[in-house]
């Protein structure tokens, strides 16, 4: 199943509607999605070999898709898009507007991970559940 088709299905059919940039290393961009960021996130969208980013840190109700030909031309005004890279579009609401605005990520590839990542220590994890790497564990 197409990554964006699946992530859009998740946004449409669940209560996961808030997203944020979790990390950006200069090469890889990790976006997480949740209903309640205080305790966990349930979706990770990771872009690899990112060369351009136009996205607010927090956004909601996104629609993930490939950029149109016209949108690619707009992005090319800022950077040279090579054959290895794809222009991805995320239409989303942000603090600036309740209307969906197109934002762009230019990267080589994208990957979706589903499963609950808890922000606290807990026992008896189920399949597709894990504790966030940054949570301090009891010794």
PDB file of C-alpha atoms in Angstrom:
ATOM      1  CA  UNK A   1       0.000   0.000   0.000  1.00  0.00           C
ATOM      2  CA  UNK A   2       1.248   3.471  -0.870  1.00  0.00           C
ATOM      3  CA  UNK A   3       2.737   5.304   2.150  1.00  0.00           C
ATOM      4  CA  UNK A   4       0.677   8.438   1.641  1.00  0.00           C
ATOM      5  CA  UNK A   5      -2.506   6.532   0.944  1.00  0.00           C
ATOM      6  CA  UNK A   6      -2.066   4.751   4.282  1.00  0.00           C
ATOM      7  CA  UNK A   7      -1.168   7.860   6.310  1.00  0.00           C
ATOM      8  CA  UNK A   8      -4.130   9.760   4.838  1.00  0.00           C
ATOM      9  CA  UNK A   9      -6.368   6.816   5.715  1.00  0.00           C
ATOM     10  CA  UNK A  10      -5.092   6.936   9.312  1.00  0.00           C
ATOM     11  CA  UNK A  11      -5.767  10.688   9.564  1.00  0.00           C
ATOM     12  CA  UNK A  12      -9.239  10.273   8.066  1.00  0.00           C
ATOM     13  CA  UNK A  13     -10.388   7.233  10.074  1.00  0.00           C
ATOM     14  CA  UNK A  14      -8.769   7.747  13.504  1.00  0.00           C
ATOM     15  CA  UNK A  15      -8.386  10.547  16.016  1.00  0.00           C
ATOM     16  CA  UNK A  16      -4.700  11.027  15.075  1.00  0.00           C
ATOM     17  CA  UNK A  17      -4.814  14.557  13.717  1.00  0.00           C
ATOM     18  CA  UNK A  18      -1.931  16.412  15.378  1.00  0.00           C
ATOM     19  CA  UNK A  19       1.551  16.152  13.892  1.00  0.00           C
ATOM     20  CA  UNK A  20       4.918  17.639  14.749  1.00  0.00           C
ATOM     21  CA  UNK A  21       8.512  17.613  13.639  1.00  0.00           C
ATOM     22  CA  UNK A  22      10.096  15.275  16.152  1.00  0.00           C
ATOM     23  CA  UNK A  23      13.649  15.500  14.839  1.00  0.00           C
ATOM     24  CA  UNK A  24      15.655  16.752  11.912  1.00  0.00           C
ATOM     25  CA  UNK A  25      19.275  15.676  11.569  1.00  0.00           C
ATOM     26  CA  UNK A  26      20.045  17.616   8.393  1.00  0.00           C
ATOM     27  CA  UNK A  27      19.529  14.425   6.391  1.00  0.00           C
ATOM     28  CA  UNK A  28      16.517  12.732   7.960  1.00  0.00           C
ATOM     29  CA  UNK A  29      13.253  14.292   9.066  1.00  0.00           C
ATOM     30  CA  UNK A  30      11.003  12.481  11.549  1.00  0.00           C
ATOM     31  CA  UNK A  31       7.389  13.611  11.833  1.00  0.00           C
ATOM     32  CA  UNK A  32       5.214  12.039  14.527  1.00  0.00           C
ATOM     33  CA  UNK A  33       1.437  11.962  14.762  1.00  0.00           C
ATOM     34  CA  UNK A  34      -0.757  11.546  17.817  1.00  0.00           C
ATOM     35  CA  UNK A  35      -4.039  12.230  19.517  1.00  0.00           C
ATOM     36  CA  UNK A  36      -2.216  12.995  22.790  1.00  0.00           C
ATOM     37  CA  UNK A  37       1.443  14.021  22.616  1.00  0.00           C
ATOM     38  CA  UNK A  38       1.606  14.173  26.416  1.00  0.00           C
ATOM     39  CA  UNK A  39       1.770  10.378  26.616  1.00  0.00           C
ATOM     40  CA  UNK A  40       2.561   8.822  23.227  1.00  0.00           C
ATOM     41  CA  UNK A  41       2.573   9.039  19.465  1.00  0.00           C
ATOM     42  CA  UNK A  42       1.145   6.445  17.094  1.00  0.00           C
ATOM     43  CA  UNK A  43       2.555   7.290  13.684  1.00  0.00           C
ATOM     44  CA  UNK A  44       6.037   8.117  12.397  1.00  0.00           C
ATOM     45  CA  UNK A  45       6.660   9.515   8.924  1.00  0.00           C
ATOM     46  CA  UNK A  46      10.369   9.580   8.147  1.00  0.00           C
ATOM     47  CA  UNK A  47      11.827  11.380   5.146  1.00  0.00           C
ATOM     48  CA  UNK A  48      15.351  10.352   4.103  1.00  0.00           C
ATOM     49  CA  UNK A  49      18.051  12.502   2.484  1.00  0.00           C
ATOM     50  CA  UNK A  50      16.076  15.723   2.902  1.00  0.00           C
ATOM     51  CA  UNK A  51      17.402  18.656   0.896  1.00  0.00           C
ATOM     52  CA  UNK A  52      14.573  21.168   1.400  1.00  0.00           C
ATOM     53  CA  UNK A  53      11.962  21.677   4.090  1.00  0.00           C
ATOM     54  CA  UNK A  54       9.078  24.129   4.281  1.00  0.00           C
ATOM     55  CA  UNK A  55       6.922  22.915   7.144  1.00  0.00           C
ATOM     56  CA  UNK A  56       5.802  24.311  10.514  1.00  0.00           C
ATOM     57  CA  UNK A  57       6.936  22.449  13.619  1.00  0.00           C
ATOM     58  CA  UNK A  58       3.316  21.776  14.613  1.00  0.00           C
ATOM     59  CA  UNK A  59       0.472  21.140  12.184  1.00  0.00           C
ATOM     60  CA  UNK A  60      -2.836  19.309  12.087  1.00  0.00           C
ATOM     61  CA  UNK A  61      -5.287  17.503   9.827  1.00  0.00           C
ATOM     62  CA  UNK A  62      -2.696  16.882   7.109  1.00  0.00           C
ATOM     63  CA  UNK A  63      -3.114  15.494   3.632  1.00  0.00           C
ATOM     64  CA  UNK A  64       0.112  13.875   2.395  1.00  0.00           C
ATOM     65  CA  UNK A  65       0.681  13.720  -1.369  1.00  0.00           C
ATOM     66  CA  UNK A  66       3.183  14.229  -4.158  1.00  0.00           C
ATOM     67  CA  UNK A  67       3.556  17.807  -5.328  1.00  0.00           C
ATOM     68  CA  UNK A  68       1.945  18.832  -8.602  1.00  0.00           C
ATOM     69  CA  UNK A  69       4.026  19.941 -11.588  1.00  0.00           C
ATOM     70  CA  UNK A  70       3.204  23.584 -10.830  1.00  0.00           C
ATOM     71  CA  UNK A  71       4.192  23.157  -7.178  1.00  0.00           C
ATOM     72  CA  UNK A  72       7.489  21.558  -8.174  1.00  0.00           C
ATOM     73  CA  UNK A  73       8.223  24.622 -10.304  1.00  0.00           C
ATOM     74  CA  UNK A  74       7.561  26.865  -7.299  1.00  0.00           C
ATOM     75  CA  UNK A  75       9.970  24.819  -5.157  1.00  0.00           C
ATOM     76  CA  UNK A  76      12.581  24.977  -7.936  1.00  0.00           C
ATOM     77  CA  UNK A  77      12.710  28.744  -7.389  1.00  0.00           C
ATOM     78  CA  UNK A  78      14.370  27.962  -4.036  1.00  0.00           C
ATOM     79  CA  UNK A  79      16.485  24.892  -4.834  1.00  0.00           C
ATOM     80  CA  UNK A  80      17.588  22.707  -7.708  1.00  0.00           C
ATOM     81  CA  UNK A  81      15.541  19.507  -7.548  1.00  0.00           C
ATOM     82  CA  UNK A  82      17.561  16.613  -8.934  1.00  0.00           C
ATOM     83  CA  UNK A  83      16.445  13.273 -10.343  1.00  0.00           C
ATOM     84  CA  UNK A  84      17.122  11.477  -7.048  1.00  0.00           C
ATOM     85  CA  UNK A  85      14.722  13.663  -5.106  1.00  0.00           C
ATOM     86  CA  UNK A  86      10.956  13.850  -4.916  1.00  0.00           C
ATOM     87  CA  UNK A  87       8.907  16.899  -3.951  1.00  0.00           C
ATOM     88  CA  UNK A  88       6.392  15.820  -1.326  1.00  0.00           C
ATOM     89  CA  UNK A  89       3.490  18.046  -0.315  1.00  0.00           C
ATOM     90  CA  UNK A  90       1.767  18.143   3.057  1.00  0.00           C
ATOM     91  CA  UNK A  91      -1.396  20.223   3.040  1.00  0.00           C
ATOM     92  CA  UNK A  92      -2.156  21.063   6.661  1.00  0.00           C
ATOM     93  CA  UNK A  93      -3.639  23.495   9.112  1.00  0.00           C
ATOM     94  CA  UNK A  94      -1.164  25.398  11.257  1.00  0.00           C
ATOM     95  CA  UNK A  95      -1.280  28.060  13.946  1.00  0.00           C
ATOM     96  CA  UNK A  96      -1.313  30.629  11.140  1.00  0.00           C
ATOM     97  CA  UNK A  97      -4.535  29.377   9.531  1.00  0.00           C
ATOM     98  CA  UNK A  98      -7.396  26.958   9.906  1.00  0.00           C
ATOM     99  CA  UNK A  99      -7.302  26.517   6.136  1.00  0.00           C
ATOM    100  CA  UNK A 100      -5.021  23.870   4.725  1.00  0.00           C
ATOM    101  CA  UNK A 101      -1.828  25.360   3.340  1.00  0.00           C
ATOM    102  CA  UNK A 102       0.620  23.418   1.147  1.00  0.00           C
ATOM    103  CA  UNK A 103       4.034  22.768   2.686  1.00  0.00           C
ATOM    104  CA  UNK A 104       6.905  20.938   1.003  1.00  0.00           C
ATOM    105  CA  UNK A 105       9.603  18.401   1.769  1.00  0.00           C
ATOM    106  CA  UNK A 106      12.148  17.478  -0.910  1.00  0.00           C
ATOM    107  CA  UNK A 107      13.713  14.123  -0.103  1.00  0.00           C
ATOM    108  CA  UNK A 108      14.907  10.870  -1.647  1.00  0.00           C
ATOM    109  CA  UNK A 109      12.372   8.639   0.095  1.00  0.00           C
ATOM    110  CA  UNK A 110       9.716   8.395   2.776  1.00  0.00           C
ATOM    111  CA  UNK A 111       8.797   5.637   5.212  1.00  0.00           C
ATOM    112  CA  UNK A 112       5.784   5.121   7.493  1.00  0.00           C
ATOM    113  CA  UNK A 113       5.911   3.330  10.841  1.00  0.00           C
ATOM    114  CA  UNK A 114       2.755   2.527  12.786  1.00  0.00           C
ATOM    115  CA  UNK A 115       2.559   1.607  16.454  1.00  0.00           C
ATOM    116  CA  UNK A 116       2.344   3.286  19.821  1.00  0.00           C
ATOM    117  CA  UNK A 117       5.515   4.859  21.207  1.00  0.00           C
ATOM    118  CA  UNK A 118       5.037   5.700  24.891  1.00  0.00           C
ATOM    119  CA  UNK A 119       6.713   8.652  26.577  1.00  0.00           C
ATOM    120  CA  UNK A 120       6.912   6.883  29.928  1.00  0.00           C
ATOM    121  CA  UNK A 121       8.112   3.554  31.232  1.00  0.00           C
ATOM    122  CA  UNK A 122       5.514   0.796  31.252  1.00  0.00           C
ATOM    123  CA  UNK A 123       5.467  -2.962  31.460  1.00  0.00           C
ATOM    124  CA  UNK A 124       3.836  -5.591  29.277  1.00  0.00           C
ATOM    125  CA  UNK A 125       4.153  -3.967  25.895  1.00  0.00           C
ATOM    126  CA  UNK A 126       1.977  -5.404  23.159  1.00  0.00           C
ATOM    127  CA  UNK A 127       2.983  -5.998  19.561  1.00  0.00           C
ATOM    128  CA  UNK A 128       3.758  -2.679  17.778  1.00  0.00           C
ATOM    129  CA  UNK A 129       4.309  -0.874  21.083  1.00  0.00           C
ATOM    130  CA  UNK A 130       7.590   0.482  22.431  1.00  0.00           C
ATOM    131  CA  UNK A 131       9.024   3.019  24.819  1.00  0.00           C
ATOM    132  CA  UNK A 132      10.575   6.170  23.322  1.00  0.00           C
ATOM    133  CA  UNK A 133      14.378   5.964  23.226  1.00  0.00           C
ATOM    134  CA  UNK A 134      14.745   9.118  25.315  1.00  0.00           C
ATOM    135  CA  UNK A 135      12.686   7.845  28.297  1.00  0.00           C
ATOM    136  CA  UNK A 136      14.846   7.316  31.380  1.00  0.00           C
ATOM    137  CA  UNK A 137      14.560   3.729  32.588  1.00  0.00           C
ATOM    138  CA  UNK A 138      14.574   2.571  36.167  1.00  0.00           C
ATOM    139  CA  UNK A 139      17.733   0.635  36.976  1.00  0.00           C
TER     140      UNK A 139
END
